[in-house]
XYZ file of C-alpha atoms in Angstrom:
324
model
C -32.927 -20.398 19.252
C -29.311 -18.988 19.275
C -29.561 -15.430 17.613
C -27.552 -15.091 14.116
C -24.419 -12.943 15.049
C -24.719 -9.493 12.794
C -21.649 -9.139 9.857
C -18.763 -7.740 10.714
C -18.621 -3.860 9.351
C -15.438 -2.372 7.642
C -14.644 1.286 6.447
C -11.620 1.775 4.363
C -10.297 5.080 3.376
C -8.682 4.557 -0.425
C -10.901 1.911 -1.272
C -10.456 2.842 -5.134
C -6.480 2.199 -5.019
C -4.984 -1.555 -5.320
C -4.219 -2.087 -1.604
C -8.167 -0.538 -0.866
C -9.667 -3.033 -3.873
C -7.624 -5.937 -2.550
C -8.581 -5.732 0.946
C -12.596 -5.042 0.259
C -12.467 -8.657 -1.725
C -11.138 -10.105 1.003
C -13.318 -8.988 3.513
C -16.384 -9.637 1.439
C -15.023 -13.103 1.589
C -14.850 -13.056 4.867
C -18.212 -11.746 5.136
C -18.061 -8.246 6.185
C -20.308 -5.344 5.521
C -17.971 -3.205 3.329
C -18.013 -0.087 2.787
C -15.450 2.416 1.465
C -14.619 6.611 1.452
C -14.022 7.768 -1.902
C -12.576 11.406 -3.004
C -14.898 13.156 -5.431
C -12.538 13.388 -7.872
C -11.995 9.205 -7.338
C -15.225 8.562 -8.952
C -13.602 7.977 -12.298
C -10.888 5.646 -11.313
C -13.184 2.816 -10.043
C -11.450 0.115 -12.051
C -10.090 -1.991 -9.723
C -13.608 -2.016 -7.837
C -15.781 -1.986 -10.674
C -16.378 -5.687 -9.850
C -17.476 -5.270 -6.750
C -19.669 -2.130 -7.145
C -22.765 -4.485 -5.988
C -21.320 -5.403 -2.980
C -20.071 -2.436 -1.393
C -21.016 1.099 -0.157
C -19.201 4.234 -0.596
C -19.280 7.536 1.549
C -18.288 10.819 0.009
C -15.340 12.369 2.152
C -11.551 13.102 2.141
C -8.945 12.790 4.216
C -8.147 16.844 4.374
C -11.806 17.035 6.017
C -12.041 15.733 9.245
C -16.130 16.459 9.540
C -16.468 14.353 6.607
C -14.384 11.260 7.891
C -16.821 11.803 11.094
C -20.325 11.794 9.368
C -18.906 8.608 7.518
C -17.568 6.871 10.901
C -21.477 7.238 11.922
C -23.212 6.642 9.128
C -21.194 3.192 8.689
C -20.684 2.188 12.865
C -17.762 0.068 11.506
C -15.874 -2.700 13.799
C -13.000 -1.781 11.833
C -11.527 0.824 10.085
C -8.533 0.638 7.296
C -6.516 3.847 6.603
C -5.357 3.055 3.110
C -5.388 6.549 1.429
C -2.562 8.446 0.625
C -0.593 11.030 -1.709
C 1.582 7.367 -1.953
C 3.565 8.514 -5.152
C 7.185 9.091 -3.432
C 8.608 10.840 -6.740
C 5.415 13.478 -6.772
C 6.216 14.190 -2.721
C 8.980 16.369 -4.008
C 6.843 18.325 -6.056
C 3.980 18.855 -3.197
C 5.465 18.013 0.017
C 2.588 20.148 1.873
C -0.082 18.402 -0.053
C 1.948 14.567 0.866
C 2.002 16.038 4.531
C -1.995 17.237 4.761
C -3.034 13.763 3.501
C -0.604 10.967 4.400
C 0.423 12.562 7.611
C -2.354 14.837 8.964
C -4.612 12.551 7.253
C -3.906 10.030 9.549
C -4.592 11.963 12.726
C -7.728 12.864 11.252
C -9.201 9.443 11.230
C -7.963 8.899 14.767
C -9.372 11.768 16.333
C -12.716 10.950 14.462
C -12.706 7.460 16.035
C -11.726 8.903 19.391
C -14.686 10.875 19.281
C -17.406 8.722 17.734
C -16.473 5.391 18.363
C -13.224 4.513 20.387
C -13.714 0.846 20.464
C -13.426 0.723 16.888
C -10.270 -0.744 15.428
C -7.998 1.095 13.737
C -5.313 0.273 10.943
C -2.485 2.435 9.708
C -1.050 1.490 6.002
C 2.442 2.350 7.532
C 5.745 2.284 5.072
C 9.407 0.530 3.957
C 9.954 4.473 3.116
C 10.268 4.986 6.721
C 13.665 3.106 6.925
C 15.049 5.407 3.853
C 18.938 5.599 4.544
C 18.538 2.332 6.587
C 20.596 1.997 9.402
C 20.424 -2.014 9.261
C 19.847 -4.935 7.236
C 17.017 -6.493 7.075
C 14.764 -3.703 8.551
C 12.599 -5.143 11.428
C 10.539 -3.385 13.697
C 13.373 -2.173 16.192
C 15.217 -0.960 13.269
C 15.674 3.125 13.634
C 13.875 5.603 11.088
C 15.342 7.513 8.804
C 13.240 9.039 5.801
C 14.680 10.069 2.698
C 11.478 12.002 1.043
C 8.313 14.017 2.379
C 6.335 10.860 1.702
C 8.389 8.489 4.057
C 8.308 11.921 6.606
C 4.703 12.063 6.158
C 3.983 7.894 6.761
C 6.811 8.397 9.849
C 4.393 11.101 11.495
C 1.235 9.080 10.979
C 3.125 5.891 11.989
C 3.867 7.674 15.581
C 0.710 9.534 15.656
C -1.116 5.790 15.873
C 1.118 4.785 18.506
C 0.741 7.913 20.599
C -3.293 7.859 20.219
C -3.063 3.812 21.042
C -0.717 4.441 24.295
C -2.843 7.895 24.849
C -6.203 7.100 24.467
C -5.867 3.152 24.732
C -7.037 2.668 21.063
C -6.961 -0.433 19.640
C -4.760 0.879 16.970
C -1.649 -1.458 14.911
C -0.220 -0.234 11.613
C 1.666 -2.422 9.231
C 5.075 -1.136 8.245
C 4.604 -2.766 4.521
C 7.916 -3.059 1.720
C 6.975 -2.618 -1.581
C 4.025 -4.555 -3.132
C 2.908 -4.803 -6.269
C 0.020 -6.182 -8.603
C -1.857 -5.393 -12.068
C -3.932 -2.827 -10.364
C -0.973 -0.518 -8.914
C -0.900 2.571 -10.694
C 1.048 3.654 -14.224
C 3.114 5.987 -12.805
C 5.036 3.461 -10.281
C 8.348 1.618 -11.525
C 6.660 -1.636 -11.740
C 3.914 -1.047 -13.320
C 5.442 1.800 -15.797
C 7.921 -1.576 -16.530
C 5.194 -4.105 -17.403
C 2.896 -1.705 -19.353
C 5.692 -0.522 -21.318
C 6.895 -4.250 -22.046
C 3.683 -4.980 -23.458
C 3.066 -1.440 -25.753
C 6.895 -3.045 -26.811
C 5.711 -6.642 -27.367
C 2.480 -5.167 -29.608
C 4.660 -2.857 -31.223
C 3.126 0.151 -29.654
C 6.583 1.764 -28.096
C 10.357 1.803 -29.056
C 11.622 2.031 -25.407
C 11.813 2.331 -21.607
C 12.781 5.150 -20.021
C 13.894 4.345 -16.212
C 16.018 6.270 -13.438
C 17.885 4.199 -11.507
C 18.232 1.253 -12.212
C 20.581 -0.078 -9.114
C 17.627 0.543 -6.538
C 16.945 -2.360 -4.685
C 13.499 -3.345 -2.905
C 11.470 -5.939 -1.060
C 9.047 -6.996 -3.690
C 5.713 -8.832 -2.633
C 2.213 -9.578 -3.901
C -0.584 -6.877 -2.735
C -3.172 -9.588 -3.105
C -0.920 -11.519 -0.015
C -0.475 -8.717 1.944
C -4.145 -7.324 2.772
C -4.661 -11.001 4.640
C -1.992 -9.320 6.994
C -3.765 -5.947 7.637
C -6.554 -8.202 8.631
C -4.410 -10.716 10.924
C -3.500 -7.334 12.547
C -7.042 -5.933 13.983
C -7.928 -9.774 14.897
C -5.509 -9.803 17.608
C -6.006 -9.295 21.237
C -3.447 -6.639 21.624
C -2.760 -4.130 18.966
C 1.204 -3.912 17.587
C 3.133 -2.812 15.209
C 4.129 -5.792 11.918
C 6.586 -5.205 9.269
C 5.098 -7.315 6.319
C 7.548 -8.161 3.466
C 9.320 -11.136 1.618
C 12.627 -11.134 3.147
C 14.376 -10.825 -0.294
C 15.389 -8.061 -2.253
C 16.004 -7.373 -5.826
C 16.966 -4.317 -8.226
C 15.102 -2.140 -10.584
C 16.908 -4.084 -13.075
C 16.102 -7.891 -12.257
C 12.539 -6.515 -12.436
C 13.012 -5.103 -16.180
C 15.052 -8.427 -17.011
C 12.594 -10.802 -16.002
C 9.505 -8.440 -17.359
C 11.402 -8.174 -20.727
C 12.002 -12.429 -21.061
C 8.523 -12.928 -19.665
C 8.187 -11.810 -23.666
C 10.908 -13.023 -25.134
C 12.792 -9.867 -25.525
C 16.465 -8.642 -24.573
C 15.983 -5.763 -22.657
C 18.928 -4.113 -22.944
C 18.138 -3.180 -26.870
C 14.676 -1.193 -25.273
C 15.375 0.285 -21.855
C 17.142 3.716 -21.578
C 18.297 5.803 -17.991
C 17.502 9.661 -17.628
C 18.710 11.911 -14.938
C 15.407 13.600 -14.954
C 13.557 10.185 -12.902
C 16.729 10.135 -10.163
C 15.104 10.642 -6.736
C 16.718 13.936 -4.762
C 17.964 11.614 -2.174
C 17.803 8.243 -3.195
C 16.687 4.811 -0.828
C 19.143 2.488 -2.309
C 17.995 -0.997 -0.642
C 15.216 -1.693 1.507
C 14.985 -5.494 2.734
C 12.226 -6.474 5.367
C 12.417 -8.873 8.323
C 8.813 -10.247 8.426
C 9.807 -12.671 11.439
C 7.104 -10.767 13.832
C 4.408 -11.371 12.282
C 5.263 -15.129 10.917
C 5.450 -15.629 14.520
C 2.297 -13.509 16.576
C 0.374 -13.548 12.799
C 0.982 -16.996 11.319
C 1.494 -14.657 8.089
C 3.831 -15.677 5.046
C 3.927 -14.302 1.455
C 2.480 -16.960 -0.985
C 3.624 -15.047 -4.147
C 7.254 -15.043 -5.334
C 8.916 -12.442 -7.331
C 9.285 -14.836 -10.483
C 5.231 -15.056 -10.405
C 4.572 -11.915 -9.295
C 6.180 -10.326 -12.662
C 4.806 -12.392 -14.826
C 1.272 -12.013 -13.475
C 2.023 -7.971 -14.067
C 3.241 -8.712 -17.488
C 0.262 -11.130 -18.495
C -1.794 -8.576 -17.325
C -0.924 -5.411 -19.256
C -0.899 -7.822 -22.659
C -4.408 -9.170 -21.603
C -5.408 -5.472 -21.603
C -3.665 -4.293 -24.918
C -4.947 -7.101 -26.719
């Protein structure tokens, strides 16, 4: 009788954020053992896994504590592990760049050196950033293109970014990160553009505000899906020979286009709600960030499914569903 092969096991750190809640759907899909490190203080932000509650396991630990991240890489014996957590709010990594560095950087280094030392065939994933590229130096951005980080969150993902290629070409880790541009979805958090533009549309549509407050407004980014882009985290740790994937649409557009097509996904002219205040201008500003995703079309087979049409209006049905 052939012998049943054993489910696939997963850890990701961040589980409770929308790339984290994404991700542990999919794999449950794909029938993995899931199971997920929460913060203590993450206990009361378990909407977006709420759902899956039954289906999933979570460890106490933190990414500031590396015996933590160890008792939960033996407790689980995962096949692969997703390093999702972060202090990913670029705005707030002016306010507490150490904090941005402990987690998002040193964090990083944490989880490898915990694999290293428990487990070093386990496979390791890096949520790597667009941030990275800052004051780009080309367009589109690809994986040759040079760094240059314009805030102590894009200096913190740049140090963990390296840090996973020196532990893979150190210790021979199996160890890729994806270098994603910006992705969005219902479950990313208030305090990001997109999502501070779609809730306010609807508390505007309901009558429940008077107007949108914004920064800059010229900003252009790489919009995607988050839903799409766990399937390429995934792709990543399935190949034979770890790398390095930028993971983005290929097209760019500004703050702006976003509040315009949020606003007439309602019906309303925006330009009667929507104010600018100096007060939400980055320090030092990334002005356009555009990704070449030609890599991993290629070794991956990976390609967005959500355009930036849908992917608005999705946001913006959403937030109504949830005020009504």
């Amino acid at each position: 009788m052939k012998k049943e092969k054993s489910a696939k096991r997963a850890l990701i750190t961040g589980i409770t954020g929308q790339d984290g809640s994404y991700l542990a759907e999919f794999l449950l899909q794909k029938g993995y053992k899931v199971f997920g490190l929460e913060r203590r203080n993450s206990q009361k932000n378990r909407q977006n896994i709420e759902h899956i509650m039954e289906h999933i396991e979570l460890l106490s630990g933190d990414l500031l504590d590396e015996g933590s991240i160890a008792r939960a890489l033996r407790e689980t014996n995962p096949d692969e592990v997703y390093n999702l957590a972060s202090q990913s709010f670029v705005y707030e990594s002016w306010r507490q760049p150490v904090f941005t560095g402990e987690v998002t950087g040193l964090g990083a280094v944490r989880v490898l050196e915990a694999i290293r030392q428990t487990n070093p065939k386990t496979k390791f994933y890096q949520a790597s950033s667009s941030e990275m590229f800052g004051k780009v130096q080309k367009t589109p951005q690809n994986e040759k293109t040079p760094f240059y980080p314009r805030s102590p969150y894009g200096v913190a993902k740049l140090y963990a970014h390296w840090i996973t290629v020196n532990y893979r070409e150190s210790y021979n880790l199996f160890a890729a990160s994806g270098i994603f541009f910006n992705h969005e979805s219902p479950r990313r958090g208030l305090e990001f553009v997109t999502r501070k533009i779609t809730s306010s549309v609807a508390k505007i549509k309901s009558g429940l505000a008077k107007e949108l407050v914004l920064g800059n407004l010229d900003a252009k980014r790489d919009w995607g899906f988050a839903g799409d882009y766990v399937e390429a985290m995934w792709l990543m740790l399935q190949q034979k020979i770890p790398n390095d994937y930028v993971i983005a649409t290929g097209k760019t557009h500004s703050v702006q286009e976003f509040v315009e097509r949020a606003f007439s996904a309602v019906d309303l002219d925006w330009r009667n709600y929507v104010k600018t205040d100096q007060k939400f201008l980055r320090p030092a500003e990334v002005d356009l960030l555009r990704g070449d995703a030609s890599l991993a079309k290629l070794e991956l087979g990976w390609e967005p499914k959500t355009d930036f049409d849908a992917l608005v209006q999705m946001m913006v049905d959403a937030d109504m569903k949830t005020l009504k």
